[in-house]
């Protein structure tokens, strides 16, 4: 359960994220899928390697297979060519004293061979192969099981499966595997001013964009999205929406209705239907946020009550909801959202005491990557997100950024 932090005190971004993560456990339930269907899913059980990889000692290069003891201490060595070992074909001859065999990449190492010399370094004169000095024993050889040992965990449970993991699973000859079930997320927007696309705007109305950014971010994460549309600022309609969402989803995401200026009944209702904390987070954009549980026990769902402003929705999603959903999905260990230092070419105004997530554009100046803000940074200016490829993360202690100062950035690429 979230800490009951309804006080006026602000929480730091890291503290709020930690409180959320501490409250959550991965959803239970898994399904068996074929390898390709498992892309971007979370592995439910360790993949145990049924075989050694590689399955036999083999050559890492095209070259000449030989016994290191046959080589002269210094100077060239002349060896007799006895044939060729091809990949995927048996080579039964033994390489004896003073002999060598041509060997292709991936070919099984002939008996007694302990060294492969790459073909570019060797001269061939009829049946004689001339090896230069300076060869190391074991060079260019891949030994049985050096990648994976039979019986060991090739991929641990909790891993988010990327193309590399699909390749490893296939390399073990495994066709089916067990992954966690998808996390179900219900979402709705609140606000009497909101219009859904496809309906004409009435005076004072705005189109609901948050459901589209949220749908996109959730879909990228691999969640099952239940889009419940716009819900008016009306107690009965909101209560029905919360109950329905809690019935069918693991998590509920709402936007709007948590800011200071909002009608208090939305917050009261959230609090009535479960255990919800209302936080002021020392950040910009995205100061107000609600987190908690709606409904009883296993029947309930986690609630993320995000602010209404379109940029604040995206920033709070990436900073709080994304790591929370990864935890619900069963990703273990949770990945960090790394920050990188880079030079900011323009000054930035900033107030002390809060973390700011400005939208930035990375560009190259000579050989150095630099960043500049996208321009107007209002929390309703969604075009600032569209122009941006990174967040410029300004620490609470910082008061302003002078042109040329170092700032931290978080890349947006790779978030999905
Ligand atoms: P609120 O947090 O409900 O006070 O909303 C803050 C601002 O965000 C207001 O200008 C709202 O009109 C706007 N807003 C709220 N929800 C949405 C939405 N779903 N799509 C676009 N703008 C929204
Ligand atoms: Mg509102």
CSV table of C-alpha atoms and ligand atoms in Angstrom, one decimal:
chain,number,residue,atom,x,y,z
A,1,UNK,CA,0.0,0.0,0.0
A,2,UNK,CA,1.3,3.5,-0.7
A,3,UNK,CA,2.4,5.7,2.2
A,4,UNK,CA,-0.5,8.0,3.3
A,5,UNK,CA,1.2,11.1,2.1
A,6,UNK,CA,-1.6,13.6,1.9
A,7,UNK,CA,0.4,16.3,3.6
A,8,UNK,CA,1.4,19.5,1.9
A,9,UNK,CA,5.0,18.4,1.8
A,10,UNK,CA,6.4,17.8,-1.7
A,11,UNK,CA,8.0,14.4,-2.6
A,12,UNK,CA,11.1,14.1,-4.7
A,13,UNK,CA,10.9,12.3,-8.0
A,14,UNK,CA,13.1,9.4,-6.8
A,15,UNK,CA,11.2,9.1,-3.5
A,16,UNK,CA,7.8,8.9,-5.2
A,17,UNK,CA,9.1,6.4,-7.8
A,18,UNK,CA,10.5,4.2,-4.9
A,19,UNK,CA,7.2,4.3,-2.9
A,20,UNK,CA,5.3,3.1,-6.0
A,21,UNK,CA,7.8,0.3,-6.8
A,22,UNK,CA,7.8,-0.9,-3.2
A,23,UNK,CA,4.0,-1.2,-3.2
A,24,UNK,CA,3.9,-3.4,-6.4
A,25,UNK,CA,4.4,-7.1,-7.1
A,26,UNK,CA,4.4,-8.8,-10.5
A,27,UNK,CA,1.1,-10.1,-11.8
A,28,UNK,CA,0.7,-13.8,-11.7
A,29,UNK,CA,-0.2,-16.0,-14.7
A,30,UNK,CA,1.8,-17.1,-17.7
A,31,UNK,CA,1.2,-18.6,-21.1
A,32,UNK,CA,3.2,-20.7,-23.5
A,33,UNK,CA,4.2,-19.1,-26.9
A,34,UNK,CA,6.3,-19.9,-29.9
A,35,UNK,CA,9.6,-18.1,-30.0
A,36,UNK,CA,8.7,-15.3,-32.4
A,37,UNK,CA,5.5,-14.5,-30.5
A,38,UNK,CA,7.6,-14.0,-27.4
A,39,UNK,CA,9.3,-10.9,-28.6
A,40,UNK,CA,8.9,-8.0,-26.1
A,41,UNK,CA,7.3,-10.4,-23.5
A,42,UNK,CA,8.8,-11.3,-20.1
A,43,UNK,CA,10.2,-14.7,-19.6
A,44,UNK,CA,8.3,-16.6,-16.8
A,45,UNK,CA,10.8,-19.4,-16.2
A,46,UNK,CA,14.6,-19.8,-16.6
A,47,UNK,CA,15.6,-21.1,-20.0
A,48,UNK,CA,17.8,-24.0,-19.1
A,49,UNK,CA,20.2,-25.0,-21.9
A,50,UNK,CA,19.6,-28.6,-22.9
A,51,UNK,CA,23.0,-28.7,-24.8
A,52,UNK,CA,26.5,-27.2,-24.7
A,53,UNK,CA,26.9,-24.2,-27.0
A,54,UNK,CA,28.9,-24.6,-29.0
A,55,UNK,CA,28.2,-28.3,-29.1
A,56,UNK,CA,31.8,-29.1,-30.3
A,57,UNK,CA,35.3,-27.6,-30.4
A,58,UNK,CA,35.5,-25.6,-33.7
A,59,UNK,CA,37.4,-23.0,-35.6
A,60,UNK,CA,36.5,-19.3,-35.2
A,61,UNK,CA,38.3,-18.4,-38.5
A,62,UNK,CA,39.1,-19.7,-41.9
A,63,UNK,CA,42.7,-20.9,-41.6
A,64,UNK,CA,45.0,-23.7,-40.8
A,65,UNK,CA,44.6,-26.2,-37.9
A,66,UNK,CA,47.7,-27.5,-36.3
A,67,UNK,CA,49.4,-28.7,-33.1
A,68,UNK,CA,51.2,-25.8,-31.3
A,69,UNK,CA,54.0,-28.1,-30.2
A,70,UNK,CA,55.0,-28.6,-33.8
A,71,UNK,CA,55.9,-24.9,-34.3
A,72,UNK,CA,59.5,-23.6,-34.1
A,73,UNK,CA,60.2,-21.4,-31.1
A,74,UNK,CA,61.3,-18.7,-33.5
A,75,UNK,CA,61.3,-18.5,-37.3
A,76,UNK,CA,58.9,-20.1,-39.8
A,77,UNK,CA,57.6,-23.7,-39.6
A,78,UNK,CA,56.9,-25.8,-42.7
A,79,UNK,CA,53.9,-28.3,-42.3
A,80,UNK,CA,52.3,-30.8,-44.7
A,81,UNK,CA,48.8,-30.1,-45.9
A,82,UNK,CA,46.6,-33.2,-45.4
A,83,UNK,CA,43.1,-31.9,-46.4
A,84,UNK,CA,40.3,-29.6,-45.6
A,85,UNK,CA,37.8,-29.6,-42.7
A,86,UNK,CA,34.5,-28.0,-43.7
A,87,UNK,CA,31.7,-26.7,-41.5
A,88,UNK,CA,29.0,-29.2,-41.0
A,89,UNK,CA,31.0,-32.1,-42.5
A,90,UNK,CA,33.0,-34.8,-40.6
A,91,UNK,CA,36.8,-34.6,-40.9
A,92,UNK,CA,38.1,-37.9,-39.7
A,93,UNK,CA,41.8,-37.7,-40.4
A,94,UNK,CA,44.1,-37.0,-37.5
A,95,UNK,CA,46.5,-34.1,-37.8
A,96,UNK,CA,49.7,-35.7,-36.9
A,97,UNK,CA,53.2,-34.4,-36.1
A,98,UNK,CA,54.4,-32.0,-38.8
A,99,UNK,CA,51.0,-31.8,-40.4
A,100,UNK,CA,48.2,-29.2,-40.9
A,101,UNK,CA,44.7,-29.2,-42.3
A,102,UNK,CA,42.9,-26.3,-43.9
A,103,UNK,CA,39.9,-25.4,-41.7
A,104,UNK,CA,36.7,-23.3,-42.3
A,105,UNK,CA,34.9,-21.2,-39.8
A,106,UNK,CA,32.6,-23.4,-37.7
A,107,UNK,CA,34.3,-26.7,-38.8
A,108,UNK,CA,34.8,-29.2,-36.0
A,109,UNK,CA,38.4,-29.2,-34.8
A,110,UNK,CA,40.3,-32.3,-35.9
A,111,UNK,CA,41.7,-34.4,-33.1
A,112,UNK,CA,44.8,-33.1,-31.3
A,113,UNK,CA,44.6,-29.7,-32.9
A,114,UNK,CA,45.0,-26.8,-30.4
A,115,UNK,CA,45.8,-23.8,-32.6
A,116,UNK,CA,44.3,-22.2,-35.7
A,117,UNK,CA,46.4,-19.8,-37.8
A,118,UNK,CA,44.3,-17.4,-40.0
A,119,UNK,CA,44.8,-18.0,-43.7
A,120,UNK,CA,45.9,-14.4,-44.4
A,121,UNK,CA,49.1,-15.1,-42.3
A,122,UNK,CA,50.1,-18.3,-44.1
A,123,UNK,CA,52.0,-19.0,-47.4
A,124,UNK,CA,51.2,-22.2,-49.3
A,125,UNK,CA,53.8,-23.8,-51.6
A,126,UNK,CA,52.4,-26.9,-53.2
A,127,UNK,CA,51.7,-29.3,-50.4
A,128,UNK,CA,53.7,-27.3,-47.9
A,129,UNK,CA,52.2,-24.7,-45.6
A,130,UNK,CA,54.5,-22.1,-44.2
A,131,UNK,CA,53.5,-20.7,-40.8
A,132,UNK,CA,55.1,-17.5,-39.5
A,133,UNK,CA,56.4,-17.3,-35.9
A,134,UNK,CA,54.4,-15.7,-33.0
A,135,UNK,CA,51.3,-18.0,-32.8
A,136,UNK,CA,49.6,-18.5,-29.5
A,137,UNK,CA,48.2,-21.9,-28.4
A,138,UNK,CA,44.3,-21.9,-28.4
A,139,UNK,CA,44.1,-18.9,-30.7
A,140,UNK,CA,41.0,-18.8,-33.0
A,141,UNK,CA,39.4,-21.8,-31.3
A,142,UNK,CA,35.9,-21.9,-29.8
A,143,UNK,CA,35.7,-24.6,-27.2
A,144,UNK,CA,32.6,-26.8,-26.4
A,145,UNK,CA,30.3,-25.0,-24.0
A,146,UNK,CA,32.2,-21.8,-23.9
A,147,UNK,CA,29.1,-19.8,-24.6
A,148,UNK,CA,26.6,-21.9,-22.6
A,149,UNK,CA,27.0,-25.1,-20.5
A,150,UNK,CA,24.3,-27.8,-20.7
A,151,UNK,CA,22.1,-27.5,-17.6
A,152,UNK,CA,22.9,-23.9,-16.9
A,153,UNK,CA,20.4,-21.0,-17.1
A,154,UNK,CA,20.9,-19.5,-20.5
A,155,UNK,CA,18.3,-16.7,-19.8
A,156,UNK,CA,16.9,-16.0,-16.4
A,157,UNK,CA,13.2,-15.6,-15.6
A,158,UNK,CA,12.3,-11.9,-15.6
A,159,UNK,CA,14.1,-11.0,-18.8
A,160,UNK,CA,12.3,-8.8,-21.3
A,161,UNK,CA,12.9,-10.8,-24.5
A,162,UNK,CA,14.7,-8.8,-27.3
A,163,UNK,CA,15.9,-10.1,-30.6
A,164,UNK,CA,19.2,-11.4,-29.0
A,165,UNK,CA,17.3,-13.6,-26.5
A,166,UNK,CA,15.1,-15.0,-29.3
A,167,UNK,CA,18.3,-15.9,-31.1
A,168,UNK,CA,19.7,-17.7,-28.0
A,169,UNK,CA,16.5,-19.6,-27.5
A,170,UNK,CA,16.5,-20.7,-31.1
A,171,UNK,CA,20.2,-21.7,-30.8
A,172,UNK,CA,19.2,-24.1,-28.1
A,173,UNK,CA,16.7,-25.8,-30.3
A,174,UNK,CA,13.8,-24.6,-28.1
A,175,UNK,CA,10.6,-23.8,-30.0
A,176,UNK,CA,8.1,-22.9,-27.2
A,177,UNK,CA,8.6,-21.0,-23.9
A,178,UNK,CA,6.6,-19.7,-21.0
A,179,UNK,CA,6.1,-15.9,-20.7
A,180,UNK,CA,4.1,-13.8,-18.2
A,181,UNK,CA,0.7,-12.8,-19.3
A,182,UNK,CA,0.2,-9.3,-20.5
A,183,UNK,CA,-0.6,-6.6,-18.0
A,184,UNK,CA,-4.1,-5.2,-18.5
A,185,UNK,CA,-4.4,-1.4,-18.2
A,186,UNK,CA,-7.7,0.5,-18.3
A,187,UNK,CA,-7.5,4.2,-19.1
A,188,UNK,CA,-9.9,7.1,-19.3
A,189,UNK,CA,-9.7,10.9,-19.4
A,190,UNK,CA,-11.7,13.1,-17.1
A,191,UNK,CA,-12.9,16.6,-17.9
A,192,UNK,CA,-16.1,18.3,-19.0
A,193,UNK,CA,-14.1,20.3,-21.6
A,194,UNK,CA,-12.9,17.1,-23.5
A,195,UNK,CA,-14.2,16.0,-26.8
A,196,UNK,CA,-13.4,12.7,-28.5
A,197,UNK,CA,-12.1,12.8,-32.1
A,198,UNK,CA,-15.0,12.3,-34.5
A,199,UNK,CA,-17.3,14.7,-32.7
A,200,UNK,CA,-17.4,18.5,-33.4
A,201,UNK,CA,-15.8,20.8,-30.8
A,202,UNK,CA,-18.3,22.7,-28.7
A,203,UNK,CA,-17.3,26.2,-27.5
A,204,UNK,CA,-14.4,25.9,-25.0
A,205,UNK,CA,-13.8,22.3,-25.8
A,206,UNK,CA,-10.5,20.6,-26.6
A,207,UNK,CA,-9.9,17.3,-28.2
A,208,UNK,CA,-8.8,14.5,-25.9
A,209,UNK,CA,-5.2,13.8,-26.8
A,210,UNK,CA,-4.0,12.1,-23.6
A,211,UNK,CA,-5.8,8.8,-24.5
A,212,UNK,CA,-3.7,8.7,-27.7
A,213,UNK,CA,-0.3,9.3,-26.1
A,214,UNK,CA,-1.1,6.9,-23.3
A,215,UNK,CA,-2.4,4.3,-25.7
A,216,UNK,CA,0.9,4.6,-27.7
A,217,UNK,CA,3.1,4.4,-24.6
A,218,UNK,CA,1.2,1.4,-23.2
A,219,UNK,CA,1.1,-0.4,-26.5
A,220,UNK,CA,4.9,0.1,-26.9
A,221,UNK,CA,5.4,-1.5,-23.5
A,222,UNK,CA,3.3,-4.5,-24.5
A,223,UNK,CA,0.3,-3.9,-22.2
A,224,UNK,CA,-3.3,-4.8,-23.1
A,225,UNK,CA,-5.1,-1.5,-23.3
A,226,UNK,CA,-8.7,-1.0,-22.3
A,227,UNK,CA,-9.7,2.4,-23.6
A,228,UNK,CA,-12.7,3.7,-21.7
A,229,UNK,CA,-13.0,7.0,-23.4
A,230,UNK,CA,-13.8,10.4,-21.8
A,231,UNK,CA,-15.6,10.5,-18.5
A,232,UNK,CA,-17.4,13.7,-17.5
A,233,UNK,CA,-16.6,15.4,-14.2
A,234,UNK,CA,-19.7,13.8,-12.8
A,235,UNK,CA,-19.6,11.8,-9.6
A,236,UNK,CA,-21.9,9.0,-10.7
A,237,UNK,CA,-20.2,8.6,-14.1
A,238,UNK,CA,-16.8,8.6,-12.5
A,239,UNK,CA,-17.7,6.1,-9.9
A,240,UNK,CA,-19.1,3.7,-12.5
A,241,UNK,CA,-15.9,4.1,-14.6
A,242,UNK,CA,-13.6,3.4,-11.6
A,243,UNK,CA,-15.6,0.3,-10.6
A,244,UNK,CA,-15.7,-1.1,-14.2
A,245,UNK,CA,-11.9,-0.4,-14.6
A,246,UNK,CA,-11.0,-2.0,-11.3
A,247,UNK,CA,-13.0,-5.1,-12.3
A,248,UNK,CA,-11.3,-5.7,-15.6
A,249,UNK,CA,-7.7,-4.4,-15.3
A,250,UNK,CA,-4.5,-4.7,-13.3
A,251,UNK,CA,-3.9,-1.0,-13.4
A,252,UNK,CA,-6.0,2.1,-14.1
A,253,UNK,CA,-4.6,5.3,-15.6
A,254,UNK,CA,-6.6,8.5,-15.5
A,255,UNK,CA,-5.6,11.9,-16.7
A,256,UNK,CA,-7.0,15.2,-15.2
A,257,UNK,CA,-8.8,15.8,-12.0
A,258,UNK,CA,-6.0,15.7,-9.6
A,259,UNK,CA,-4.8,19.3,-9.8
A,260,UNK,CA,-5.5,21.9,-7.1
A,261,UNK,CA,-8.1,23.7,-9.2
A,262,UNK,CA,-10.1,20.5,-9.8
A,263,UNK,CA,-13.5,19.9,-8.2
A,264,UNK,CA,-12.6,18.1,-5.0
A,265,UNK,CA,-15.2,15.3,-5.5
A,266,UNK,CA,-12.9,13.4,-7.9
A,267,UNK,CA,-10.2,13.1,-5.3
A,268,UNK,CA,-12.8,12.3,-2.7
A,269,UNK,CA,-14.2,9.6,-4.9
A,270,UNK,CA,-10.8,8.1,-5.6
A,271,UNK,CA,-10.2,8.0,-1.9
A,272,UNK,CA,-13.6,6.5,-1.1
A,273,UNK,CA,-13.2,3.7,-3.6
A,274,UNK,CA,-9.9,2.5,-2.3
A,275,UNK,CA,-6.6,3.6,-0.6
A,276,UNK,CA,-5.2,6.4,-2.6
A,277,UNK,CA,-2.5,8.9,-1.8
A,278,UNK,CA,-2.4,12.4,-3.4
A,279,UNK,CA,1.1,13.6,-3.9
A,280,UNK,CA,2.7,16.9,-4.7
A,281,UNK,CA,5.9,16.0,-6.5
A,282,UNK,CA,8.7,18.4,-6.6
A,283,UNK,CA,8.9,18.3,-10.4
A,284,UNK,CA,7.9,20.2,-13.5
A,285,UNK,CA,5.9,19.4,-15.4
A,286,UNK,CA,3.6,17.0,-13.5
A,287,UNK,CA,3.4,18.2,-10.0
A,288,UNK,CA,0.1,16.6,-8.8
A,289,UNK,CA,-0.3,12.8,-9.0
A,290,UNK,CA,-2.5,10.2,-7.3
A,291,UNK,CA,-1.3,6.7,-6.6
A,292,UNK,CA,-3.0,3.8,-4.8
A,293,UNK,CA,-5.4,1.0,-5.1
A,294,UNK,CA,-9.0,1.0,-6.2
A,295,UNK,CA,-11.3,-1.9,-5.1
A,296,UNK,CA,-10.8,-4.7,-2.7
A,297,UNK,CA,-7.8,-7.2,-2.6
A,298,UNK,CA,-7.2,-9.2,-5.7
A,299,UNK,CA,-10.3,-7.8,-7.3
A,300,UNK,CA,-8.9,-4.3,-7.3
A,301,UNK,CA,-6.4,-2.4,-9.5
A,302,UNK,CA,-3.5,0.0,-9.1
A,303,UNK,CA,-4.5,3.6,-9.8
A,304,UNK,CA,-2.2,6.1,-11.4
A,305,UNK,CA,-4.1,9.5,-11.4
A,306,UNK,CA,-2.0,11.6,-13.7
A,307,UNK,CA,-2.3,15.3,-14.2
A,308,UNK,CA,-4.3,16.6,-17.2
A,309,UNK,CA,-1.8,18.6,-19.1
A,310,UNK,CA,-0.6,16.7,-22.1
A,311,UNK,CA,3.2,17.0,-21.5
A,312,UNK,CA,2.8,16.3,-17.8
A,313,UNK,CA,1.0,13.1,-18.7
A,314,UNK,CA,3.9,11.9,-20.8
A,315,UNK,CA,6.6,13.0,-18.3
A,316,UNK,CA,4.8,11.4,-15.3
A,317,UNK,CA,4.2,8.2,-17.4
A,318,UNK,CA,7.9,7.8,-18.2
A,319,UNK,CA,9.1,8.7,-14.8
A,320,UNK,CA,6.6,6.7,-12.6
A,321,UNK,CA,4.1,4.6,-14.5
A,322,UNK,CA,6.6,2.9,-16.9
A,323,UNK,CA,8.9,1.5,-14.2
A,324,UNK,CA,5.7,0.5,-12.2
A,325,UNK,CA,4.3,-1.4,-15.2
A,326,UNK,CA,7.6,-3.1,-15.9
A,327,UNK,CA,7.5,-4.4,-12.3
A,328,UNK,CA,3.9,-5.6,-12.8
A,329,UNK,CA,5.0,-7.2,-16.0
A,330,UNK,CA,7.5,-9.2,-14.0
A,331,UNK,CA,10.7,-7.6,-15.4
A,332,UNK,CA,13.5,-8.4,-13.0
A,333,UNK,CA,15.9,-6.8,-12.4
A,334,UNK,CA,14.2,-3.5,-13.3
A,335,UNK,CA,16.2,-1.5,-15.9
A,336,UNK,CA,17.6,1.9,-15.0
A,337,UNK,CA,16.6,4.9,-17.0
A,338,UNK,CA,20.1,6.1,-17.6
A,339,UNK,CA,21.2,9.7,-17.8
A,340,UNK,CA,24.1,11.0,-19.8
A,341,UNK,CA,26.1,14.2,-19.4
A,342,UNK,CA,26.1,16.5,-22.4
A,343,UNK,CA,26.7,20.2,-23.1
A,344,UNK,CA,23.7,22.5,-23.4
A,345,UNK,CA,24.3,25.2,-25.9
A,346,UNK,CA,21.5,27.6,-24.7
A,347,UNK,CA,20.7,29.1,-21.3
A,348,UNK,CA,17.7,27.6,-19.4
A,349,UNK,CA,15.7,29.3,-16.6
A,350,UNK,CA,14.9,27.1,-13.7
A,351,UNK,CA,13.5,27.4,-10.2
A,352,UNK,CA,15.4,25.8,-7.3
A,353,UNK,CA,13.8,22.9,-5.3
A,354,UNK,CA,12.3,20.8,-8.1
A,355,UNK,CA,13.4,18.4,-10.8
A,356,UNK,CA,12.6,19.8,-14.2
A,357,UNK,CA,12.2,17.7,-17.3
A,358,UNK,CA,12.7,20.0,-20.3
A,359,UNK,CA,12.3,18.7,-23.8
A,360,UNK,CA,15.6,18.7,-25.7
A,361,UNK,CA,17.0,18.0,-29.1
A,362,UNK,CA,20.4,16.3,-29.4
A,363,UNK,CA,22.7,17.4,-32.3
A,364,UNK,CA,26.3,17.0,-33.3
A,365,UNK,CA,28.8,19.8,-33.2
A,366,UNK,CA,32.0,18.5,-34.8
A,367,UNK,CA,32.6,15.2,-33.0
A,368,UNK,CA,30.6,16.2,-29.8
A,369,UNK,CA,27.0,15.6,-29.1
A,370,UNK,CA,25.2,18.7,-27.6
A,371,UNK,CA,21.7,19.5,-26.6
A,372,UNK,CA,19.3,22.4,-26.9
A,373,UNK,CA,15.8,22.9,-25.5
A,374,UNK,CA,13.0,22.6,-28.0
A,375,UNK,CA,11.7,26.1,-27.4
A,376,UNK,CA,8.5,26.9,-25.5
A,377,UNK,CA,8.3,24.5,-22.5
A,378,UNK,CA,4.7,24.9,-21.2
A,379,UNK,CA,3.2,21.7,-19.9
A,380,UNK,CA,0.4,21.9,-22.4
A,381,UNK,CA,2.7,22.3,-25.4
A,382,UNK,CA,2.6,18.8,-26.8
A,383,UNK,CA,4.6,19.8,-29.9
A,384,UNK,CA,7.6,20.2,-27.5
A,385,UNK,CA,7.5,16.4,-27.0
A,386,UNK,CA,7.1,15.8,-30.7
A,387,UNK,CA,10.2,17.8,-31.5
A,388,UNK,CA,12.2,16.3,-28.7
A,389,UNK,CA,14.5,13.3,-28.7
A,390,UNK,CA,15.5,13.6,-25.1
A,391,UNK,CA,14.6,15.0,-21.7
A,392,UNK,CA,17.0,17.5,-20.2
A,393,UNK,CA,16.9,16.5,-16.5
A,394,UNK,CA,17.7,19.5,-14.3
A,395,UNK,CA,18.4,18.6,-10.7
A,396,UNK,CA,16.5,20.2,-7.8
A,397,UNK,CA,19.6,22.1,-6.5
A,398,UNK,CA,20.2,23.7,-9.8
A,399,UNK,CA,19.0,27.3,-10.3
A,400,UNK,CA,19.7,28.0,-13.9
A,401,UNK,CA,21.8,26.7,-16.8
A,402,UNK,CA,24.2,28.9,-18.5
A,403,UNK,CA,25.0,28.4,-22.2
A,404,UNK,CA,27.7,25.8,-22.5
A,405,UNK,CA,27.1,24.2,-19.1
A,406,UNK,CA,26.9,20.4,-18.7
A,407,UNK,CA,23.4,18.9,-18.2
A,408,UNK,CA,22.0,15.4,-17.8
A,409,UNK,CA,19.8,14.0,-20.6
A,410,UNK,CA,17.6,10.9,-20.8
A,411,UNK,CA,17.2,9.5,-24.3
A,412,UNK,CA,13.6,9.0,-25.6
A,413,UNK,CA,14.8,6.5,-28.2
A,414,UNK,CA,14.7,3.0,-26.8
A,415,UNK,CA,12.0,3.7,-24.2
A,416,UNK,CA,9.8,1.2,-25.9
B,1,LIG,P1,-6.7,19.2,-15.2
B,1,LIG,O1,-5.5,18.4,-14.7
B,1,LIG,O2,-7.9,18.3,-15.4
B,1,LIG,O3,-6.9,20.4,-14.4
B,1,LIG,O4,-6.3,19.6,-16.7
B,1,LIG,C1,-5.2,20.5,-16.9
B,1,LIG,C2,-5.2,21.0,-18.4
B,1,LIG,O5,-5.0,19.8,-19.2
B,1,LIG,C3,-6.4,21.6,-18.8
B,1,LIG,O6,-6.1,22.7,-19.7
B,1,LIG,C4,-7.2,20.5,-19.6
B,1,LIG,O7,-8.0,21.0,-20.6
B,1,LIG,C5,-6.0,19.8,-20.2
B,1,LIG,N1,-6.4,18.4,-20.4
B,1,LIG,C6,-6.9,17.6,-19.4
B,1,LIG,N2,-7.2,16.3,-19.9
B,1,LIG,C7,-6.8,16.4,-21.2
B,1,LIG,C8,-6.9,15.5,-22.3
B,1,LIG,N3,-7.3,14.2,-22.1
B,1,LIG,N4,-6.4,15.8,-23.5
B,1,LIG,C9,-6.0,17.1,-23.7
B,1,LIG,N5,-5.9,18.0,-22.8
B,1,LIG,C10,-6.3,17.7,-21.5
B,2,LIG,MG1,-9.9,18.5,-15.5
